[in-house]
Amino acid sequence: MQHRRRFTTALMAAALALAAPLAQAQAYPSKPITLVVPFAAGGPTDVVARTLGAVMARSLGQSVLIENKLGAGGTLAAGAVAKGTPDGYTFLIHHNGMATAPGLYRKLAYNPLTDFEYVGQVIDVPMTLLGRKDLPANTAAELFAWVKAQGNKANLAHAGLGAVSQLCGMLFQQAMGVEMGTIPYQGTAPALNALLGGQVDLLCDQTTQTLPHIKAGTVKLFGVTTRERIKSLPNVATLEEAGLKGFEVKVWHGIYAPKGTPAAAVDRFGAALRAALKDPTVVQRMAELGAEIVPEAKQTPEGLRSGLKPEIDKWGALIRAAGTYAD
Ligand code: MLT
């Protein structure tokens, strides 16, 4: 009898031991998840994060809290997430800045290739080159002439060294052969406000933020930065068509987690991301913002990992050629 009781107790203990990790795994996520945005609220990266977060929360059964962690062109946020607790409750959404930072910051506190787990790529976004409404130029040709005549008296807003607005602005100055004054903000949301207020001359920014202002006519549009014309502004010439040979900046976004985040959490968050990218409200919103959801193969950890390395090499070479460093 006693023997049988001991046997039953041992059996129950074994069953509990087996069930414990399973219960933990099934319990994820058991609390809200933080998605870190490296730029200001209301800007292009923030808009994408909030659109996705709201839909992903439904399939995760937990809120996705957006944390705007600002500074140093996105590198402060990426560094904080790289050193964050790898427990499945912190993720980072970032754009090409993940690939430009190793070139721009020669003493970067993290390595994009070794300090993260990869969830997947999200969207591609074209950029637009905008001027303040009262800028004395109406066409790309007039703008180029004005910038060359103004030299360093003309200025350009951007979202910090490492932001795509800065990168686009750097390539534009290179193409003009002019070193303009540059004014950094903590995101292109405040930079666009400065442009709308006429405090700065030019801003290169993503359609996810600029389309409504272009349509409302509150800014001047001088061209799109992609190689091809874009669906959301089909009649607007590319900067390459306007004469800037080889000019191309396309923004892509990806989602990362601190290295060592459990695979089960990365998989679950990734599955919620991929489901959100098929959700009709997200599909419609991204189209309205001029953003293109990347093909399914890129929405995976492998899609992000294999996309990052060539981008680091490409931007590293361009940054070295420009000789513009953040340190
Ligand atoms: C950038 O310029 O890198 C982005 O537009 C930043 C942002 O999301 O504000």
Short mmCIF file of C-alpha atoms and ligand atoms in Angstrom, two decimals:
data_model
loop_
_atom_site.label_atom_id
_atom_site.label_comp_id
_atom_site.label_asym_id
_atom_site.label_seq_id
_atom_site.Cartn_x
_atom_site.Cartn_y
_atom_site.Cartn_z
CA MET A 1 0.00 0.00 0.00
CA GLN A 2 2.72 2.38 1.16
CA HIS A 3 4.76 1.28 -1.82
CA ARG A 4 1.87 2.11 -4.14
CA ARG A 5 1.40 5.59 -2.57
CA ARG A 6 5.10 6.34 -2.99
CA PHE A 7 4.90 5.22 -6.60
CA THR A 8 1.83 7.45 -7.26
CA THR A 9 3.52 10.46 -5.61
CA ALA A 10 6.65 9.95 -7.71
CA LEU A 11 4.53 9.66 -10.83
CA MET A 12 2.69 12.91 -10.02
CA ALA A 13 5.97 14.73 -9.34
CA ALA A 14 7.36 13.54 -12.67
CA ALA A 15 4.20 14.63 -14.46
CA LEU A 16 4.37 18.07 -12.81
CA ALA A 17 8.05 18.46 -13.70
CA LEU A 18 7.26 17.65 -17.30
CA ALA A 19 4.25 19.96 -17.38
CA ALA A 20 6.03 22.99 -15.81
CA PRO A 21 8.12 24.10 -18.80
CA LEU A 22 5.19 23.35 -21.09
CA ALA A 23 2.87 25.53 -18.97
CA GLN A 24 5.48 28.31 -19.02
CA ALA A 25 5.84 28.02 -22.78
CA GLN A 26 2.09 28.04 -23.25
CA ALA A 27 1.76 31.02 -20.92
CA TYR A 28 3.85 33.30 -23.21
CA PRO A 29 3.06 36.11 -23.43
CA SER A 30 1.76 36.47 -19.88
CA LYS A 31 2.17 40.26 -19.71
CA PRO A 32 2.39 43.24 -22.11
CA ILE A 33 5.24 43.27 -24.61
CA THR A 34 7.30 46.42 -25.24
CA LEU A 35 8.12 47.40 -28.82
CA VAL A 36 10.87 50.02 -28.76
CA VAL A 37 10.74 52.75 -31.43
CA PRO A 38 14.04 54.64 -31.85
CA PHE A 39 12.42 57.93 -32.98
CA ALA A 40 9.80 60.47 -31.92
CA ALA A 41 6.11 59.66 -31.52
CA GLY A 42 3.99 60.50 -34.55
CA GLY A 43 6.86 59.94 -37.02
CA PRO A 44 7.23 57.29 -39.74
CA THR A 45 8.68 54.49 -37.59
CA ASP A 46 6.21 55.19 -34.79
CA VAL A 47 3.22 55.08 -37.15
CA VAL A 48 4.24 51.65 -38.44
CA ALA A 49 4.90 50.34 -34.91
CA ARG A 50 1.53 51.53 -33.59
CA THR A 51 -0.40 50.19 -36.60
CA LEU A 52 1.20 46.75 -36.24
CA GLY A 53 1.18 46.72 -32.42
CA ALA A 54 -2.59 47.26 -32.22
CA VAL A 55 -3.30 44.31 -34.54
CA MET A 56 -0.60 42.03 -33.10
CA ALA A 57 -1.98 42.57 -29.59
CA ARG A 58 -5.19 40.82 -30.64
CA SER A 59 -3.44 37.62 -31.72
CA LEU A 60 -0.92 37.72 -28.84
CA GLY A 61 -3.66 38.25 -26.24
CA GLN A 62 -1.48 40.94 -24.63
CA SER A 63 -0.91 44.64 -25.28
CA VAL A 64 2.04 45.75 -27.34
CA LEU A 65 3.32 48.88 -25.61
CA ILE A 66 5.19 51.36 -27.78
CA GLU A 67 8.21 52.93 -26.09
CA ASN A 68 9.83 55.85 -27.94
CA LYS A 69 13.49 55.79 -26.94
CA LEU A 70 15.09 58.79 -28.61
CA GLY A 71 18.58 59.90 -29.43
CA ALA A 72 21.72 59.48 -31.54
CA GLY A 73 19.87 58.64 -34.77
CA GLY A 74 18.32 55.48 -33.34
CA THR A 75 21.52 54.01 -31.90
CA LEU A 76 20.55 54.64 -28.26
CA ALA A 77 17.41 52.54 -28.64
CA ALA A 78 19.19 49.77 -30.56
CA GLY A 79 21.98 49.70 -27.93
CA ALA A 80 19.46 49.54 -25.08
CA VAL A 81 17.58 46.65 -26.69
CA ALA A 82 20.84 44.81 -27.47
CA LYS A 83 21.67 44.96 -23.77
CA GLY A 84 18.05 44.41 -22.65
CA THR A 85 16.69 41.35 -20.85
CA PRO A 86 16.23 38.57 -23.40
CA ASP A 87 12.93 37.35 -21.94
CA GLY A 88 10.61 37.81 -24.90
CA TYR A 89 9.08 41.01 -23.57
CA THR A 90 11.29 43.53 -25.39
CA PHE A 91 11.50 43.96 -29.15
CA LEU A 92 12.84 46.73 -31.39
CA ILE A 93 11.51 48.06 -34.68
CA HIS A 94 14.21 49.80 -36.69
CA HIS A 95 14.93 50.76 -40.28
CA ASN A 96 18.07 50.99 -42.44
CA GLY A 97 19.64 52.76 -39.44
CA MET A 98 20.50 49.27 -38.24
CA ALA A 99 22.71 48.93 -41.32
CA THR A 100 24.14 52.46 -41.47
CA ALA A 101 25.14 52.74 -37.80
CA PRO A 102 28.22 50.45 -38.03
CA GLY A 103 29.58 52.72 -40.79
CA LEU A 104 28.65 56.03 -39.18
CA TYR A 105 29.62 55.18 -35.59
CA ARG A 106 33.11 53.77 -35.47
CA LYS A 107 32.70 53.01 -31.75
CA LEU A 108 29.22 51.53 -31.83
CA ALA A 109 28.23 49.90 -28.51
CA TYR A 110 26.51 46.94 -30.21
CA ASN A 111 26.91 44.74 -33.24
CA PRO A 112 23.78 44.44 -35.43
CA LEU A 113 25.02 41.08 -36.73
CA THR A 114 25.70 39.36 -33.40
CA ASP A 115 23.74 41.10 -30.62
CA PHE A 116 20.17 40.44 -31.76
CA GLU A 117 17.66 37.75 -32.57
CA TYR A 118 15.82 38.49 -35.81
CA VAL A 119 12.03 38.43 -36.09
CA GLY A 120 11.53 39.55 -39.69
CA GLN A 121 11.39 42.40 -42.18
CA VAL A 122 8.19 44.42 -42.30
CA ILE A 123 7.79 47.03 -45.05
CA ASP A 124 9.68 49.04 -47.66
CA VAL A 125 9.00 52.78 -47.84
CA PRO A 126 10.03 55.36 -50.44
CA MET A 127 11.23 58.79 -49.38
CA THR A 128 10.32 62.21 -50.74
CA LEU A 129 12.47 65.34 -50.90
CA LEU A 130 10.43 68.23 -49.50
CA GLY A 131 10.95 71.96 -49.17
CA ARG A 132 9.22 74.60 -47.07
CA LYS A 133 6.15 76.03 -48.78
CA ASP A 134 7.70 79.43 -49.48
CA LEU A 135 11.01 78.13 -50.81
CA PRO A 136 11.86 80.13 -53.98
CA ALA A 137 12.01 77.05 -56.24
CA ASN A 138 9.19 75.05 -57.79
CA THR A 139 10.89 72.30 -59.75
CA ALA A 140 13.79 69.96 -59.01
CA ALA A 141 15.98 71.89 -61.48
CA GLU A 142 15.17 75.20 -59.75
CA LEU A 143 15.86 73.61 -56.37
CA PHE A 144 19.29 72.32 -57.46
CA ALA A 145 20.21 75.80 -58.76
CA TRP A 146 18.96 77.44 -55.54
CA VAL A 147 20.90 75.02 -53.30
CA LYS A 148 24.10 75.55 -55.30
CA ALA A 149 23.68 79.32 -55.10
CA GLN A 150 22.91 79.28 -51.38
CA GLY A 151 25.74 76.91 -50.39
CA ASN A 152 25.90 76.48 -46.65
CA LYS A 153 23.17 79.12 -46.16
CA ALA A 154 20.61 76.50 -47.26
CA ASN A 155 19.71 74.03 -44.55
CA LEU A 156 18.34 70.57 -44.19
CA ALA A 157 16.56 68.96 -41.23
CA HIS A 158 17.08 65.32 -40.29
CA ALA A 159 16.44 62.85 -37.47
CA GLY A 160 20.03 62.47 -36.24
CA LEU A 161 23.17 60.72 -37.46
CA GLY A 162 22.00 57.24 -38.37
CA ALA A 163 18.47 58.22 -39.40
CA VAL A 164 17.46 57.65 -43.02
CA SER A 165 16.53 61.32 -43.37
CA GLN A 166 20.17 62.13 -42.54
CA LEU A 167 21.43 59.52 -44.96
CA CYS A 168 19.22 60.82 -47.77
CA GLY A 169 20.27 64.39 -46.97
CA MET A 170 23.93 63.37 -47.01
CA LEU A 171 23.56 61.79 -50.47
CA PHE A 172 21.68 64.88 -51.70
CA GLN A 173 24.48 67.21 -50.53
CA GLN A 174 27.04 64.92 -52.17
CA ALA A 175 25.04 65.07 -55.43
CA MET A 176 24.85 68.88 -55.19
CA GLY A 177 28.52 69.21 -54.25
CA VAL A 178 27.38 71.52 -51.45
CA GLU A 179 27.77 71.27 -47.70
CA MET A 180 24.47 72.56 -46.38
CA GLY A 181 23.66 73.48 -42.80
CA THR A 182 22.08 70.45 -41.10
CA ILE A 183 19.68 70.55 -38.19
CA PRO A 184 19.12 67.33 -36.22
CA TYR A 185 15.83 66.47 -34.51
CA GLN A 186 14.89 63.35 -32.54
CA GLY A 187 12.70 62.04 -35.32
CA THR A 188 11.24 63.35 -38.53
CA ALA A 189 7.95 64.19 -36.75
CA PRO A 190 9.55 67.28 -35.11
CA ALA A 191 11.69 67.85 -38.24
CA LEU A 192 8.56 68.01 -40.41
CA ASN A 193 6.95 70.44 -37.94
CA ALA A 194 9.98 72.68 -38.37
CA LEU A 195 9.60 72.47 -42.17
CA LEU A 196 5.87 73.26 -41.93
CA GLY A 197 6.73 76.21 -39.71
CA GLY A 198 9.27 77.46 -42.28
CA GLN A 199 12.17 77.15 -39.80
CA VAL A 200 14.13 74.82 -42.11
CA ASP A 201 14.49 74.68 -45.89
CA LEU A 202 14.53 70.98 -46.81
CA LEU A 203 13.72 67.54 -45.43
CA CYS A 204 14.00 64.11 -46.93
CA ASP A 205 11.36 61.88 -45.34
CA GLN A 206 9.31 58.72 -45.68
CA THR A 207 5.93 58.75 -47.44
CA THR A 208 4.45 57.18 -44.29
CA GLN A 209 4.61 60.69 -42.86
CA THR A 210 4.78 63.00 -45.86
CA LEU A 211 1.88 61.96 -48.15
CA PRO A 212 -0.90 63.87 -46.31
CA HIS A 213 1.21 67.07 -46.31
CA ILE A 214 2.09 66.66 -49.99
CA LYS A 215 -1.60 66.16 -50.81
CA ALA A 216 -2.61 69.15 -48.67
CA GLY A 217 0.00 71.32 -50.43
CA THR A 218 1.57 72.49 -47.17
CA VAL A 219 5.07 71.54 -48.41
CA LYS A 220 6.84 71.59 -51.79
CA LEU A 221 7.70 68.22 -53.29
CA PHE A 222 10.84 68.01 -55.43
CA GLY A 223 11.05 64.28 -56.18
CA VAL A 224 10.97 60.72 -54.91
CA THR A 225 14.14 58.94 -53.85
CA THR A 226 13.52 55.49 -55.31
CA ARG A 227 14.87 54.20 -58.62
CA GLU A 228 11.34 53.78 -59.98
CA ARG A 229 8.36 56.11 -59.67
CA ILE A 230 6.02 55.13 -56.83
CA LYS A 231 2.38 53.98 -56.81
CA SER A 232 1.25 56.60 -54.31
CA LEU A 233 2.69 59.51 -56.39
CA PRO A 234 2.76 58.15 -59.95
CA ASN A 235 3.19 61.54 -61.64
CA VAL A 236 6.17 62.61 -59.56
CA ALA A 237 9.61 62.12 -61.13
CA THR A 238 12.40 60.37 -59.27
CA LEU A 239 15.45 62.43 -58.29
CA GLU A 240 17.39 60.27 -60.71
CA GLU A 241 15.06 61.32 -63.55
CA ALA A 242 15.59 64.91 -62.41
CA GLY A 243 19.29 64.49 -63.09
CA LEU A 244 20.85 63.00 -59.92
CA LYS A 245 22.38 59.90 -61.50
CA GLY A 246 22.29 56.80 -59.30
CA PHE A 247 20.39 58.54 -56.49
CA GLU A 248 18.44 55.92 -54.54
CA VAL A 249 17.21 55.64 -50.96
CA LYS A 250 14.57 53.11 -50.03
CA VAL A 251 13.72 52.57 -46.39
CA TRP A 252 13.12 49.09 -45.00
CA HIS A 253 12.00 48.17 -41.50
CA GLY A 254 12.73 45.07 -39.43
CA ILE A 255 11.94 43.74 -35.95
CA TYR A 256 14.66 42.54 -33.57
CA ALA A 257 14.97 41.10 -30.04
CA PRO A 258 17.93 40.98 -27.65
CA LYS A 259 20.29 38.07 -28.34
CA GLY A 260 19.27 35.03 -26.30
CA THR A 261 15.51 35.74 -26.40
CA PRO A 262 13.85 32.27 -26.28
CA ALA A 263 13.11 30.91 -29.75
CA ALA A 264 9.50 30.22 -28.68
CA ALA A 265 8.98 33.96 -27.97
CA VAL A 266 10.65 35.05 -31.23
CA ASP A 267 8.47 32.53 -33.12
CA ARG A 268 5.26 33.65 -31.41
CA PHE A 269 5.96 37.37 -31.92
CA GLY A 270 7.01 36.64 -35.51
CA ALA A 271 3.82 34.64 -36.17
CA ALA A 272 1.78 37.59 -34.83
CA LEU A 273 3.77 39.95 -37.11
CA ARG A 274 3.19 37.80 -40.19
CA ALA A 275 -0.53 37.51 -39.39
CA ALA A 276 -0.75 41.31 -38.91
CA LEU A 277 0.91 41.89 -42.28
CA LYS A 278 -1.99 39.97 -43.87
CA ASP A 279 -4.67 41.77 -41.88
CA PRO A 280 -6.88 43.85 -44.22
CA THR A 281 -6.74 46.95 -41.96
CA VAL A 282 -2.92 46.84 -41.95
CA VAL A 283 -2.75 46.16 -45.70
CA GLN A 284 -5.04 49.14 -46.37
CA ARG A 285 -3.23 51.46 -43.93
CA MET A 286 0.20 50.63 -45.38
CA ALA A 287 -1.08 51.29 -48.90
CA GLU A 288 -2.48 54.67 -47.75
CA LEU A 289 0.95 55.49 -46.30
CA GLY A 290 2.72 54.56 -49.53
CA ALA A 291 4.47 51.63 -47.82
CA GLU A 292 4.91 48.21 -49.40
CA ILE A 293 4.60 45.08 -47.26
CA VAL A 294 7.65 42.93 -48.00
CA PRO A 295 7.17 39.45 -49.55
CA GLU A 296 6.47 36.65 -47.04
CA ALA A 297 9.96 35.14 -47.38
CA LYS A 298 11.43 38.39 -46.03
CA GLN A 299 9.02 38.52 -43.06
CA THR A 300 11.08 35.75 -41.38
CA PRO A 301 14.20 35.71 -39.15
CA GLU A 302 16.22 34.42 -42.11
CA GLY A 303 14.74 37.11 -44.37
CA LEU A 304 15.92 39.83 -41.99
CA ARG A 305 19.28 38.24 -41.17
CA SER A 306 20.23 37.71 -44.81
CA GLY A 307 18.98 41.19 -45.81
CA LEU A 308 21.01 43.02 -43.17
CA LYS A 309 24.59 42.03 -44.02
CA PRO A 310 24.64 43.29 -47.65
CA GLU A 311 22.98 46.54 -46.48
CA ILE A 312 25.72 47.05 -43.86
CA ASP A 313 28.35 46.54 -46.56
CA LYS A 314 26.59 48.83 -49.05
CA TRP A 315 26.07 51.75 -46.65
CA GLY A 316 29.49 51.27 -45.04
CA ALA A 317 31.13 51.82 -48.45
CA LEU A 318 28.97 54.92 -49.21
CA ILE A 319 29.64 56.42 -45.77
CA ARG A 320 33.40 55.84 -46.10
CA ALA A 321 33.28 57.50 -49.53
CA ALA A 322 31.41 60.50 -48.05
CA GLY A 323 33.81 60.60 -45.08
CA THR A 324 30.93 61.58 -42.75
CA TYR A 325 31.19 59.95 -39.35
CA ALA A 326 29.18 60.46 -36.19
CA ASP A 327 32.21 60.26 -33.87
C1 MLT B 1 14.33 58.78 -40.11
O1 MLT B 1 14.57 59.85 -40.63
O2 MLT B 1 15.20 57.93 -39.89
C2 MLT B 1 12.96 58.45 -39.68
O3 MLT B 1 12.04 59.14 -40.40
C3 MLT B 1 12.90 58.64 -38.26
C4 MLT B 1 11.55 58.66 -37.67
O4 MLT B 1 10.83 57.65 -37.67
O5 MLT B 1 11.23 59.71 -37.13
#
